[in-house]
CSV table of C-alpha atoms and ligand atoms in Angstrom, one decimal:
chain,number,residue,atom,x,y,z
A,11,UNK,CA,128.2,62.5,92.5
A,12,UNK,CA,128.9,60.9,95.8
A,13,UNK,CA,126.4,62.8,98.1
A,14,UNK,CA,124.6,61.4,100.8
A,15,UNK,CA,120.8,62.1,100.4
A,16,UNK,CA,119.3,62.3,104.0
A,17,UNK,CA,115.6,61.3,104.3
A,18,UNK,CA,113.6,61.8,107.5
A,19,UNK,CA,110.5,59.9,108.6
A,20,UNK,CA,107.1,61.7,107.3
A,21,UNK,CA,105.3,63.4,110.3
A,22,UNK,CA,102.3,61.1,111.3
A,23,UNK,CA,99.1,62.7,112.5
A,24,UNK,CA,97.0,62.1,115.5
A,25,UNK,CA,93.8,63.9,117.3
A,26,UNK,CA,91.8,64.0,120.0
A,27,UNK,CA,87.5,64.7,119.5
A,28,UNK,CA,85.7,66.3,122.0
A,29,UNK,CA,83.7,69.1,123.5
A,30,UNK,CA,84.9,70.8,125.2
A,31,UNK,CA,88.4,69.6,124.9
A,32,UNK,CA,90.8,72.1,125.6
A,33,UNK,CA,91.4,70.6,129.0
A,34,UNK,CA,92.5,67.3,127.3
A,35,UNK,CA,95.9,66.0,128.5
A,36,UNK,CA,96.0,63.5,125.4
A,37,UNK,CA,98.6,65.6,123.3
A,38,UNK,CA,101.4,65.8,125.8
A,39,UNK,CA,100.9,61.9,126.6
A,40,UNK,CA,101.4,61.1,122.7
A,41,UNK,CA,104.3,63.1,122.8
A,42,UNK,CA,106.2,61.6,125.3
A,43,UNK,CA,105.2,57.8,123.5
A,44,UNK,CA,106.3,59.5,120.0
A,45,UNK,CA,109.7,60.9,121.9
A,46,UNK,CA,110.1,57.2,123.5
A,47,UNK,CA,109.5,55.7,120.1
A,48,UNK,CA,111.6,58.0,117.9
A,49,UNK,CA,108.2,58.7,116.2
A,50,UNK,CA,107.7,62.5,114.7
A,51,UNK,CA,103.8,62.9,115.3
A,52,UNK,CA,101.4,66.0,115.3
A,53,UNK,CA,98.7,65.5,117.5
A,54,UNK,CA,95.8,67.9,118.1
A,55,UNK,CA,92.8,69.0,120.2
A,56,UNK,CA,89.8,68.9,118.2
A,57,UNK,CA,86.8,70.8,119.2
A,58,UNK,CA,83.9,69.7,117.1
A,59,UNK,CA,80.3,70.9,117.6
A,60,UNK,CA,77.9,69.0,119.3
A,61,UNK,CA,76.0,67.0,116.7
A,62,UNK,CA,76.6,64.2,114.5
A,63,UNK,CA,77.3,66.3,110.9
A,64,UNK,CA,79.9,68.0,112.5
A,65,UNK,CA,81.4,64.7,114.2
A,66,UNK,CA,81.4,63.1,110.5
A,67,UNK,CA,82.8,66.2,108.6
A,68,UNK,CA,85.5,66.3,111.0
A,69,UNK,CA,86.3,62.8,110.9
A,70,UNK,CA,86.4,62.5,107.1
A,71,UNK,CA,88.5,65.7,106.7
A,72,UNK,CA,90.9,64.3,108.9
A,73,UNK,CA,91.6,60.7,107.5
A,74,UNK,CA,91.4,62.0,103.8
A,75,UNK,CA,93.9,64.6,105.0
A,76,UNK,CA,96.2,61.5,106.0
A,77,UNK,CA,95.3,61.2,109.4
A,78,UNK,CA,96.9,57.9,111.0
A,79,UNK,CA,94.9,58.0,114.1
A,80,UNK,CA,92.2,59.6,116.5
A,81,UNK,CA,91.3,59.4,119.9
A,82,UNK,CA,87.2,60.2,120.8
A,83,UNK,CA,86.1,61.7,123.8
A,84,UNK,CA,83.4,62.8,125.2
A,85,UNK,CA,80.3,63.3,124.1
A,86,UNK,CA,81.2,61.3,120.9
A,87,UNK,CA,82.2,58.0,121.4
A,88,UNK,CA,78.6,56.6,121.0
A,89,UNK,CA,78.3,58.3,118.0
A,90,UNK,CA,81.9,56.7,116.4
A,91,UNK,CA,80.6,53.5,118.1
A,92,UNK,CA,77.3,53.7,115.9
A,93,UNK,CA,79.1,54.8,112.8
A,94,UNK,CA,81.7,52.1,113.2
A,95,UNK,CA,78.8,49.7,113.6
A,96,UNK,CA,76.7,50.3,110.6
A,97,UNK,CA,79.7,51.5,108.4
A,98,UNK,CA,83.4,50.2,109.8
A,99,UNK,CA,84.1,47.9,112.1
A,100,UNK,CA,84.6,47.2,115.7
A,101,UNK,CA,87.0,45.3,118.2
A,102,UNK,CA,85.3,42.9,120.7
A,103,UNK,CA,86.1,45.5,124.1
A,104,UNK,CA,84.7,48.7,121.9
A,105,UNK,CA,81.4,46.3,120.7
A,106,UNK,CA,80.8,45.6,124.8
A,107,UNK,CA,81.5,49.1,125.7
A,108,UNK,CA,78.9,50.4,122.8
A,109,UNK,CA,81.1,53.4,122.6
A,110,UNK,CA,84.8,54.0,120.9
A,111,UNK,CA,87.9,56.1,121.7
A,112,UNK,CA,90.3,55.0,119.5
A,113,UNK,CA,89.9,55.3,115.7
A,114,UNK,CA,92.1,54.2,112.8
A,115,UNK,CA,91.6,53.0,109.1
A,116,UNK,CA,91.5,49.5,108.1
A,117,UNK,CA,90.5,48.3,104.8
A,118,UNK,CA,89.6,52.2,103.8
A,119,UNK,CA,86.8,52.2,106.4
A,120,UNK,CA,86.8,53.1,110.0
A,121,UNK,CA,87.6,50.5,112.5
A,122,UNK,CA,86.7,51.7,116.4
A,123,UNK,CA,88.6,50.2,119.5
A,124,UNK,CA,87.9,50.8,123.3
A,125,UNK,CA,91.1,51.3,125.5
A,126,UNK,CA,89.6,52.4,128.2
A,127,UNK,CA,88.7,49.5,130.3
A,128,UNK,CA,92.1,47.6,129.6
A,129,UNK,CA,94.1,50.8,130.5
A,130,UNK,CA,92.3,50.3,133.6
A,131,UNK,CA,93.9,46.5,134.1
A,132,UNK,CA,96.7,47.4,132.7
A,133,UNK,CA,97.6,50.5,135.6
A,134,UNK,CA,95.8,48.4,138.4
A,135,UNK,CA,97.9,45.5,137.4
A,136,UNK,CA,100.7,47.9,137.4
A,137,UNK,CA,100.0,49.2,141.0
A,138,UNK,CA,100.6,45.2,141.9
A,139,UNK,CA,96.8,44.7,142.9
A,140,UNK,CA,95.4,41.3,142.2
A,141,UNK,CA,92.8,40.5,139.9
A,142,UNK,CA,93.0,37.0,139.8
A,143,UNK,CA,90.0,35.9,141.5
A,144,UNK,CA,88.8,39.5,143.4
A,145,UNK,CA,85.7,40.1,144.4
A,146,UNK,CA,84.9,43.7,142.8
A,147,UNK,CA,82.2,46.1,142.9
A,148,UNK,CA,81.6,49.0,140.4
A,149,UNK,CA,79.6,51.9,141.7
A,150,UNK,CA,78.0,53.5,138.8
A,151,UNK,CA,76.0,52.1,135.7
A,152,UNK,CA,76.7,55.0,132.7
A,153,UNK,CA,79.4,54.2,129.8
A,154,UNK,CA,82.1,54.4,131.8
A,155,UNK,CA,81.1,51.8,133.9
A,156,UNK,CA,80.3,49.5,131.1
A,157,UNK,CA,83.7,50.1,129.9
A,158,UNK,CA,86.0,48.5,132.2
A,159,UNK,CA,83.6,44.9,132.7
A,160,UNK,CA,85.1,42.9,129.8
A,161,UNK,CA,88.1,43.7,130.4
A,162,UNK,CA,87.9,42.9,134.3
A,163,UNK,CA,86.0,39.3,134.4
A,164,UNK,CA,89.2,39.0,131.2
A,165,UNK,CA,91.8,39.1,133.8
A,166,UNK,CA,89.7,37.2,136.4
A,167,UNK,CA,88.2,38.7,138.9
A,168,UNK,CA,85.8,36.3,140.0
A,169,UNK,CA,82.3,37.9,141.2
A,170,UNK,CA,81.7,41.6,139.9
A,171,UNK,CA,78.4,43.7,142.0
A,172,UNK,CA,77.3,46.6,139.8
A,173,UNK,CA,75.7,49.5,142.2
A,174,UNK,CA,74.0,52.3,141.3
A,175,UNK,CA,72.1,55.3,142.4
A,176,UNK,CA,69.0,54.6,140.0
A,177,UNK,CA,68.4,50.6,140.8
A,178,UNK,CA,67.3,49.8,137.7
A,179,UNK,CA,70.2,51.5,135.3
A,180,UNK,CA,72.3,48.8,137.2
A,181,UNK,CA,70.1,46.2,136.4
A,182,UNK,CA,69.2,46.9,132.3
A,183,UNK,CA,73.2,47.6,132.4
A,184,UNK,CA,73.9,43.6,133.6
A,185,UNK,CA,71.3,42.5,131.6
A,186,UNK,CA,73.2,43.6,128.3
A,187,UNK,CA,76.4,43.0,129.5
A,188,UNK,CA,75.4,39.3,129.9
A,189,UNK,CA,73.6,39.0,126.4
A,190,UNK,CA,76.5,41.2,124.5
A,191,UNK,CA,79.5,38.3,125.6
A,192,UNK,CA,79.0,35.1,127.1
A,193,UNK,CA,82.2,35.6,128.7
A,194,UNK,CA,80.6,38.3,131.4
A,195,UNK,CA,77.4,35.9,131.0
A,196,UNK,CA,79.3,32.9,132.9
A,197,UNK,CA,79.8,35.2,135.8
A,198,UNK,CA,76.9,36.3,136.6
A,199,UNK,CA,76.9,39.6,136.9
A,200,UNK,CA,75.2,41.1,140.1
A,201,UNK,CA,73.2,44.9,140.6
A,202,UNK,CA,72.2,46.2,143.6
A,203,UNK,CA,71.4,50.2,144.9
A,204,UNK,CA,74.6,52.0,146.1
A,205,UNK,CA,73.3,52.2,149.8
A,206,UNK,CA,72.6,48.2,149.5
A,207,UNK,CA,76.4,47.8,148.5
A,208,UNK,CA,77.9,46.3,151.9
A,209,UNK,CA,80.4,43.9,153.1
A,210,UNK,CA,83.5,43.3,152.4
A,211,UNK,CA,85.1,43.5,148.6
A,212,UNK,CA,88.8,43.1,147.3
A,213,UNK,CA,88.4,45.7,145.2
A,214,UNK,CA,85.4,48.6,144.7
A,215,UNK,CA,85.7,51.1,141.4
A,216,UNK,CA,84.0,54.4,141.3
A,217,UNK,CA,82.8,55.0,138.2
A,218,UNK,CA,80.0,57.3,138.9
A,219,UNK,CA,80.7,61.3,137.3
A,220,UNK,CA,80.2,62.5,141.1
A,221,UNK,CA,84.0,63.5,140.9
A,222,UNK,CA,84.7,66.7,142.5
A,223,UNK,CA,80.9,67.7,142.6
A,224,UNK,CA,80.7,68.1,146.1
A,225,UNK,CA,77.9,65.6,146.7
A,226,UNK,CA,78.6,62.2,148.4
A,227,UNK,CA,77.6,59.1,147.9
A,228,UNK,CA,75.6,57.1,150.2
A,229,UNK,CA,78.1,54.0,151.2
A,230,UNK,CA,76.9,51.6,153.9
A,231,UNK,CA,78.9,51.7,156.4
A,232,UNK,CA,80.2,48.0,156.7
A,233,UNK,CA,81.2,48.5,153.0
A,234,UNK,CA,84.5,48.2,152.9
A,235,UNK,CA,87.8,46.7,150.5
A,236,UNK,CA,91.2,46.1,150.0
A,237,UNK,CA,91.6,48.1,147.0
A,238,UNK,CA,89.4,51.1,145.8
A,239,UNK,CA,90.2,53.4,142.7
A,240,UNK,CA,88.4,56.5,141.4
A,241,UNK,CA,88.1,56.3,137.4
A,242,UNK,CA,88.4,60.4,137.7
A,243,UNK,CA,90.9,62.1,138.3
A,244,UNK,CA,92.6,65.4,139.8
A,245,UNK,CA,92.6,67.0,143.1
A,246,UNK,CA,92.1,64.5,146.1
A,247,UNK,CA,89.0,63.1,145.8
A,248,UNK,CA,86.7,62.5,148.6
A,249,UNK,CA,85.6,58.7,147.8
A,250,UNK,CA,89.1,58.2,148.0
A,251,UNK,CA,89.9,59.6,151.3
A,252,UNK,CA,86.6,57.8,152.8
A,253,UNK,CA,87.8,54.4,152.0
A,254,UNK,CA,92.0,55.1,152.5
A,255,UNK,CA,90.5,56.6,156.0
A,256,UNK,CA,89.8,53.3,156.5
A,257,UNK,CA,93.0,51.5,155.5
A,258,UNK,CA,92.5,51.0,151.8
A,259,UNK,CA,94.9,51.4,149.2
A,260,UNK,CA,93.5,54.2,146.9
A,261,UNK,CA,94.2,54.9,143.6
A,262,UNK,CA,92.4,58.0,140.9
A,263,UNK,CA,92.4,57.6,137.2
A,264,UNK,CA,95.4,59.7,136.0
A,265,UNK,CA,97.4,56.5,135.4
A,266,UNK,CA,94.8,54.4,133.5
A,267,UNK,CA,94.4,57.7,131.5
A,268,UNK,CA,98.4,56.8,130.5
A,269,UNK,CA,97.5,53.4,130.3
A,270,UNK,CA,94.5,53.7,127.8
A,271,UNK,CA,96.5,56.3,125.3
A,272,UNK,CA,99.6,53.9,125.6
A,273,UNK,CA,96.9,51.4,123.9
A,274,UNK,CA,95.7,53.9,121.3
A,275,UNK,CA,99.4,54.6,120.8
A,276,UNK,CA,100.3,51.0,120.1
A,277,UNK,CA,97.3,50.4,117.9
A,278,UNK,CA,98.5,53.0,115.4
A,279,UNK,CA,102.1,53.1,115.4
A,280,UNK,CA,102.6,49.3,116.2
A,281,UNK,CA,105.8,50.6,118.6
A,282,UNK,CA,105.5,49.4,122.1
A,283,UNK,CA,105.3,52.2,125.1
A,284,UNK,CA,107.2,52.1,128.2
A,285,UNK,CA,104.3,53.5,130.5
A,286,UNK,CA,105.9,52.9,133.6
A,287,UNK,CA,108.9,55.7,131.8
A,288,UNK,CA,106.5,58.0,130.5
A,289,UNK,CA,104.4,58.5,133.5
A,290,UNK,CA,107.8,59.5,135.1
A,291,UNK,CA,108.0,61.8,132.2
A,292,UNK,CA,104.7,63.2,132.7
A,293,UNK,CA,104.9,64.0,136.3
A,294,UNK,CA,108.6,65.5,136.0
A,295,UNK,CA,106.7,68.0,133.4
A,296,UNK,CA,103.6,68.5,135.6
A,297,UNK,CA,106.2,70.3,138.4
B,3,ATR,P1,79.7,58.3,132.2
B,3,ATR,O1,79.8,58.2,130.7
B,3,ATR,O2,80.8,59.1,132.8
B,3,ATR,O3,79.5,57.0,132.9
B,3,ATR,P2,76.9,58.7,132.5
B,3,ATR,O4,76.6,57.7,131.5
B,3,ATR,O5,76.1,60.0,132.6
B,3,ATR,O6,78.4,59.2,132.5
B,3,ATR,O7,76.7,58.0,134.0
B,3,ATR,C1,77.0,58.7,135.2
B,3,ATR,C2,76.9,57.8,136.4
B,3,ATR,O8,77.2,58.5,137.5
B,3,ATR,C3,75.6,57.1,136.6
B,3,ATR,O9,75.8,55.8,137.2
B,3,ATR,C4,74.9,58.1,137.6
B,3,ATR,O10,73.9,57.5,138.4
B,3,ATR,P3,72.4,57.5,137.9
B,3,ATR,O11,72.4,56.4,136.9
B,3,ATR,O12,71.6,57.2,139.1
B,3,ATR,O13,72.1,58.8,137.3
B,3,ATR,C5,76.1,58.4,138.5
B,3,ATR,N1,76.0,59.7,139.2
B,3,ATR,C6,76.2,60.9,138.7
B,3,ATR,N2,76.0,61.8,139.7
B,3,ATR,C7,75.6,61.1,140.8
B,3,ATR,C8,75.3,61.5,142.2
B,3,ATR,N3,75.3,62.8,142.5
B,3,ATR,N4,75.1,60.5,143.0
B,3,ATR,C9,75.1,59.2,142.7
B,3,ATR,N5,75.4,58.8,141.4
B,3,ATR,C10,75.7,59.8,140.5
């Protein structure tokens, strides 16, 4: 009559949307949180066609199914930003980004976040750069470069140059950044083209998809900063080495990657992550 009845947490389930997304590093991250955390999660690559009625079945299937959380990737976070819009809801970073990557329930409806940007503060704030007050320039005007500004002129940085191949793509970008928050409208936002881009910065962010491409982008050559991260990441990456050539302290994007799901990871479990722990993890299981 006296036995002990042992009950174990339920399993909670988490994905990852994208296509392609079988090079997507977001399941082992989540499992080093959930091992930190004492958490028992599933959590899944999802390829989904490319087009919306596959996006929605997907998504349906998987929070009717239970599903506590998903992550969105690319090329579907403006599609879960425009559902979230019309049909959920949306937190102030995701609104300004126009684009989600971090979906949970609230209220049975879907409510979309944007981790992105503040996993970048959060890693460069890690690396012990200074925000307070930098001068900063973004090179690049597509989502991911509207991603990170909110959360940037948030931790104040105090004058932010957006520079861009296509001119105008910079400007149209600063001109709805300013009318989406009238935070980022009290700073003024600046645009310029990439070659125009000169002087000196405290910190200068590539956010341009130029990556491992090959190509180069045309830097003046007084340009020149403190600080300078790549928002990709990978093998050494040559905007990197140009500027570290030159004394900078270089950074890519694998930690705000950590930093970002560690976000996610909090929204849905409520557990805090050790990030600083888990990225040792990670890189231990890389060798
Ligand atoms: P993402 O979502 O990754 O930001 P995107 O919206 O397609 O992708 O934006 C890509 C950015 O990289 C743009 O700023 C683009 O410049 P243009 O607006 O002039 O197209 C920039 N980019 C991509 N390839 C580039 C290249 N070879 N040289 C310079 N800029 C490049």
């Amino acid at each position: 009559m006296n036995k002990t009845l042992t009950f174990t947490k339920a399993q909670q389930h988490f994905m990852v949307i994208g296509n392609p997304i079988a090079h997507s590093k977001s399941p082992e991250i989540h499992q080093v949180f959930a091992k930190q955390s004492g958490l028992d999660i599933s959590y899944q690559r999802q390829y989904c066609p490319d087009n919306a009625e596959s996006f929605y079945a997907v998504i349906t299937a998987f929070f009717n199914g239970g599903g506590v959380g998903a992550n969105v990737t690319v090329p579907f976070k403006q599609l879960a930003y425009d559902y979230c819009q019309t049909q959920g809801s949306l937190s102030e970073h995701a609104k300004v980004a126009g684009a989600v990557n971090t979906l949970l329930l609230k209220d049975e409806a879907l409510y979309g976040d944007n981790t992105d940007g503040q996993g970048l503060v959060n890693h460069i704030e890690s690396l012990g750069w200074p925000l307070n007050g930098a001068r900063v320039a973004i090179i690049g005007a597509g989502g991911a470069a509207r991603g990170v500004v909110l959360p940037l002129i948030q931790a104040g940085i105090s004058t932010l140059t957006i520079a861009n191949r296509t001119v105008s793509k910079a400007q149209v970008l600063v001109t709805e950044l300013s009318a989406a928050n009238s935070t980022i409208n009290s700073h003024k936002l600046k645009s310029c083209a990439t070659e125009e881009l000169t002087g000196a910065f405290d910190l200068i962010i590539n956010a341009t998809s130029i990556g491992l491409s090959g190509n180069t982008l045309p830097l003046a050559d007084d340009l020149s900063s403190h600080y300078v991260y790549d928002l990709m990441y990978g093998r050494a990456l040559p905007f990197l080495q140009h500027f570290a050539q030159r004394g900078a302290q270089t950074s890519d994007g694998y930690g705000m990657l950590i930093a970002q799901a560690a976000l996610s990871f909090e929204r849905w479990t409520g557990q805090a992550v050790d990030v600083k722990s888990a990225t040792v993890s990670l890189k231990a299981g890389a060798t």
